[in-house]
Short mmCIF file of C-alpha atoms in Angstrom, two decimals:
data_model
loop_
_atom_site.label_atom_id
_atom_site.label_comp_id
_atom_site.label_asym_id
_atom_site.label_seq_id
_atom_site.Cartn_x
_atom_site.Cartn_y
_atom_site.Cartn_z
CA UNK A 448 125.32 114.34 124.65
CA UNK A 449 125.88 113.02 128.28
CA UNK A 450 122.65 112.75 130.38
CA UNK A 451 123.17 114.06 133.72
CA UNK A 452 120.23 113.92 136.08
CA UNK A 453 119.36 115.53 139.25
CA UNK A 454 116.52 114.92 141.24
CA UNK A 455 114.30 116.19 142.89
CA UNK A 456 113.64 119.22 140.28
CA UNK A 457 112.76 121.47 143.37
CA UNK A 458 112.24 120.66 147.58
CA UNK A 459 110.35 122.89 149.95
CA UNK A 460 111.66 122.50 153.67
CA UNK A 461 111.10 123.74 157.19
CA UNK A 462 114.43 125.47 159.08
CA UNK A 463 116.43 122.91 160.63
CA UNK A 464 115.23 119.87 158.56
CA UNK A 465 117.69 117.58 156.85
CA UNK A 466 117.51 116.63 153.14
CA UNK A 467 119.62 115.17 150.64
CA UNK A 468 118.96 115.21 147.05
CA UNK A 469 120.75 112.89 143.56
CA UNK A 470 122.83 113.69 141.14
CA UNK A 471 123.00 110.61 138.75
CA UNK A 472 125.66 110.19 135.70
CA UNK A 473 126.35 107.49 132.96
CA UNK A 474 129.02 104.96 135.28
CA UNK A 475 131.12 104.12 132.03
CA UNK A 476 132.20 107.98 131.67
CA UNK A 477 133.98 109.61 134.97
CA UNK A 478 136.56 111.76 135.15
CA UNK A 479 135.80 114.33 138.07
CA UNK A 480 132.05 115.57 139.67
CA UNK A 481 131.32 119.39 140.77
CA UNK A 482 128.73 120.51 143.14
CA UNK A 483 128.25 123.84 142.36
CA UNK A 484 125.79 126.09 144.50
CA UNK A 485 123.83 128.91 142.59
CA UNK A 486 121.75 131.18 144.70
CA UNK A 487 119.00 133.59 142.71
CA UNK A 488 120.52 136.74 141.01
CA UNK A 489 123.87 134.95 141.09
CA UNK A 490 126.60 132.92 139.51
CA UNK A 491 127.04 129.50 140.28
CA UNK A 492 130.14 129.07 143.16
CA UNK A 493 131.90 125.49 143.26
CA UNK A 494 130.78 123.50 146.32
CA UNK A 495 132.77 120.39 146.09
CA UNK A 496 134.89 118.56 143.28
CA UNK A 497 135.23 114.44 144.27
CA UNK A 498 137.61 112.49 141.93
CA UNK A 499 137.58 109.05 143.42
CA UNK A 500 134.73 106.28 144.11
CA UNK A 501 133.90 107.00 147.33
CA UNK A 502 135.06 110.37 148.16
CA UNK A 503 133.29 112.49 150.87
CA UNK A 504 133.40 116.12 151.34
CA UNK A 505 132.25 118.29 153.65
CA UNK A 506 131.91 122.31 154.42
CA UNK A 507 130.05 122.86 157.36
CA UNK A 508 126.85 121.60 157.42
CA UNK A 509 126.85 120.55 153.64
CA UNK A 510 128.57 117.48 152.41
CA UNK A 511 128.91 115.06 149.30
CA UNK A 512 129.49 111.73 148.58
CA UNK A 513 130.09 109.36 144.79
CA UNK A 514 129.88 106.58 144.34
CA UNK A 515 131.36 105.65 140.42
CA UNK A 516 130.63 102.24 140.13
CA UNK A 517 126.59 102.73 140.28
CA UNK A 518 126.78 106.26 138.74
CA UNK A 519 125.28 108.79 141.66
CA UNK A 520 126.48 111.89 144.13
CA UNK A 521 124.37 112.56 146.92
CA UNK A 522 124.81 116.09 148.69
CA UNK A 523 123.53 116.68 152.22
CA UNK A 524 122.55 119.26 154.28
CA UNK A 525 121.82 118.90 157.95
CA UNK A 526 119.95 121.49 160.10
CA UNK A 527 118.56 123.99 156.91
CA UNK A 528 118.56 127.56 157.19
CA UNK A 529 116.87 129.70 155.54
CA UNK A 530 120.37 131.06 153.41
CA UNK A 531 120.96 127.39 152.36
CA UNK A 532 118.06 128.32 150.22
CA UNK A 533 119.60 128.28 146.03
CA UNK A 534 119.45 126.23 143.01
CA UNK A 535 122.54 123.20 143.85
CA UNK A 536 124.22 121.96 140.19
CA UNK A 537 125.81 118.98 139.70
CA UNK A 538 128.31 118.61 136.30
CA UNK A 539 130.07 115.87 135.20
CA UNK A 540 133.77 115.87 133.85
CA UNK A 541 133.51 112.29 131.99
CA UNK A 542 136.93 112.20 130.83
CA UNK A 543 140.39 114.26 131.03
CA UNK A 544 140.09 116.27 127.89
CA UNK A 545 136.32 116.48 127.89
CA UNK A 546 133.79 119.74 129.38
CA UNK A 547 131.84 119.77 132.10
CA UNK A 548 128.28 118.68 131.83
CA UNK A 549 125.92 120.15 134.07
CA UNK A 550 122.13 119.20 135.52
CA UNK A 551 119.54 120.70 135.57
CA UNK A 552 119.47 121.60 139.24
CA UNK A 553 117.58 120.79 142.58
CA UNK A 554 116.29 124.35 143.65
CA UNK A 555 116.20 124.45 147.66
CA UNK A 556 113.73 126.64 149.67
CA UNK A 557 114.13 126.56 153.03
CA UNK A 558 111.63 128.15 155.00
CA UNK A 559 111.54 129.73 158.72
CA UNK B 271 138.36 142.48 142.93
CA UNK B 272 139.56 139.47 141.26
CA UNK B 273 137.06 137.34 139.07
CA UNK B 274 135.10 137.97 136.27
CA UNK B 275 132.84 140.84 134.60
CA UNK B 276 131.06 140.12 131.90
CA UNK B 277 129.23 143.03 129.88
CA UNK B 278 126.08 144.31 129.37
CA UNK B 279 124.54 143.40 132.36
CA UNK B 280 121.38 142.76 130.10
CA UNK B 281 120.62 144.04 126.71
CA UNK B 282 116.70 143.89 124.51
CA UNK B 283 118.47 143.46 120.59
CA UNK B 284 115.88 143.20 117.35
CA UNK B 285 116.05 140.30 115.81
CA UNK B 286 119.09 140.62 112.71
CA UNK B 287 121.31 142.80 114.85
CA UNK B 288 125.00 141.70 115.13
CA UNK B 289 125.78 142.01 118.77
CA UNK B 290 128.71 141.10 121.23
CA UNK B 291 128.98 139.79 124.47
CA UNK B 292 132.29 141.07 126.45
CA UNK B 293 134.34 138.58 129.04
CA UNK B 294 137.04 139.70 131.14
CA UNK B 295 139.34 137.75 134.30
CA UNK B 296 141.70 138.54 136.08
CA UNK B 297 142.45 135.70 137.67
CA UNK B 298 145.27 134.34 134.17
CA UNK B 299 142.72 131.45 133.84
CA UNK B 300 143.98 129.86 130.92
CA UNK B 301 140.44 128.48 129.93
CA UNK B 302 137.61 130.37 128.69
CA UNK B 303 133.83 129.71 128.59
CA UNK B 304 130.55 130.49 127.49
CA UNK B 305 127.29 128.77 128.82
CA UNK B 306 123.85 129.63 127.94
CA UNK B 307 120.94 128.62 130.49
CA UNK B 308 117.53 128.14 129.72
CA UNK B 309 114.38 127.17 131.82
CA UNK B 310 114.67 123.20 132.10
CA UNK B 311 117.69 123.26 130.35
CA UNK B 312 120.46 124.13 133.13
CA UNK B 313 123.76 125.20 131.73
CA UNK B 314 124.73 124.42 128.12
CA UNK B 315 128.20 125.00 126.85
CA UNK B 316 128.24 127.48 123.57
CA UNK B 317 132.28 127.65 123.21
CA UNK B 318 135.34 127.21 125.17
CA UNK B 319 138.85 128.06 124.75
CA UNK B 320 141.32 126.03 126.50
CA UNK B 321 144.17 128.83 126.02
CA UNK B 322 144.94 131.79 124.33
CA UNK B 323 144.74 131.46 120.53
CA UNK B 324 142.27 127.82 120.29
CA UNK B 325 138.82 128.06 121.14
CA UNK B 326 136.71 125.12 120.20
CA UNK B 327 132.87 124.53 120.11
CA UNK B 328 130.43 122.59 122.69
CA UNK B 329 127.01 121.67 122.63
CA UNK B 330 125.05 124.22 121.05
CA UNK B 331 127.87 126.51 119.03
CA UNK B 332 125.57 127.57 115.94
CA UNK B 333 124.64 130.95 115.74
CA UNK B 334 127.91 132.03 118.25
CA UNK B 335 131.49 132.70 117.72
CA UNK B 336 134.54 133.74 120.02
CA UNK B 337 137.69 134.55 119.66
CA UNK B 338 140.85 134.60 122.41
CA UNK B 339 143.15 137.10 121.70
CA UNK B 340 144.74 137.28 124.63
CA UNK B 341 144.34 135.49 128.15
CA UNK B 342 142.15 137.55 129.91
CA UNK B 343 139.41 138.58 127.16
CA UNK B 344 137.06 136.45 125.46
CA UNK B 345 134.18 138.06 123.55
CA UNK B 346 130.76 136.02 122.23
CA UNK B 347 129.54 137.68 119.06
CA UNK B 348 126.48 136.62 117.72
CA UNK B 349 126.41 137.50 114.08
CA UNK B 350 122.71 138.06 113.68
CA UNK B 351 120.39 137.73 117.26
CA UNK B 352 117.19 135.22 116.47
CA UNK B 353 114.73 135.15 118.54
CA UNK B 354 115.66 131.32 120.26
CA UNK B 355 119.14 133.35 121.34
CA UNK B 356 117.20 135.02 123.93
CA UNK B 357 118.27 133.47 127.00
CA UNK B 358 120.76 134.35 130.39
CA UNK B 359 124.37 134.50 129.38
CA UNK B 360 127.20 133.06 131.67
CA UNK B 361 131.62 133.55 131.08
CA UNK B 362 133.17 131.30 133.44
CA UNK B 363 136.97 130.19 133.86
CA UNK B 364 139.25 127.64 135.00
CA UNK B 365 143.01 127.51 136.16
CA UNK B 366 143.99 123.81 133.46
CA UNK B 367 141.94 122.52 131.10
CA UNK B 368 142.76 118.92 130.02
CA UNK B 369 143.52 117.05 132.99
CA UNK B 370 142.73 119.32 135.77
CA UNK B 371 139.24 118.64 137.15
CA UNK B 372 138.10 122.02 135.86
CA UNK B 373 136.49 123.93 138.74
CA UNK B 374 134.81 126.92 137.01
CA UNK B 375 134.32 130.95 138.25
CA UNK B 376 131.41 132.01 136.79
CA UNK B 377 130.69 135.61 135.78
CA UNK B 378 127.95 137.15 136.67
CA UNK B 379 125.78 136.56 133.63
CA UNK B 380 124.53 138.61 130.77
CA UNK B 381 120.55 139.01 130.23
CA UNK B 382 119.86 139.17 125.80
CA UNK B 383 116.07 138.96 124.97
CA UNK B 384 115.52 139.42 121.52
CA UNK B 385 112.57 140.41 119.70
#
């Protein structure tokens, strides 16, 4: 079973703060890394898919980077807003025929 | 509205009973998946199907069965429910399995309680 770890487990920031969290995975097995956003009482929604070492993706105030050699990805949120409150999941696809293995998520709460 | 629907939304079930959770997608996606979500454990794959007519086991398949008679439907059956199957169940689909990156689209979930 692959070990996909996310840290921190939870995070509480003030509106306007910038924040980041980490997804770690075995660097020896890599095909793609996904980030999903999961709001309370809703279903997970895809944010980014990254496949190449050094990939950077951006969507509005949210961006992600990927380092496959050392086995980690960072998700950044610039100027957090209350609507950013959600659990952010990363998921590893280790090979072409493999299924996604999800981390346990980082729960972000943004308050006014 | 295109997407994935799941039924029921929630269910309380006596141990030993049989239960089928329904999942239907209208995106004509080839691959479908069933996950369970438990506190502290994240999403764990139960079963999957790469295409109609085929199924495979995920990380936690014991006590569950699936079928994929057509592209749209992927029901999950608990033959004899046990309390440890109390969980929230999510169905998902993706366009292409295998060499694709497998971006998945999730249904709204079914909350199942087994007493």
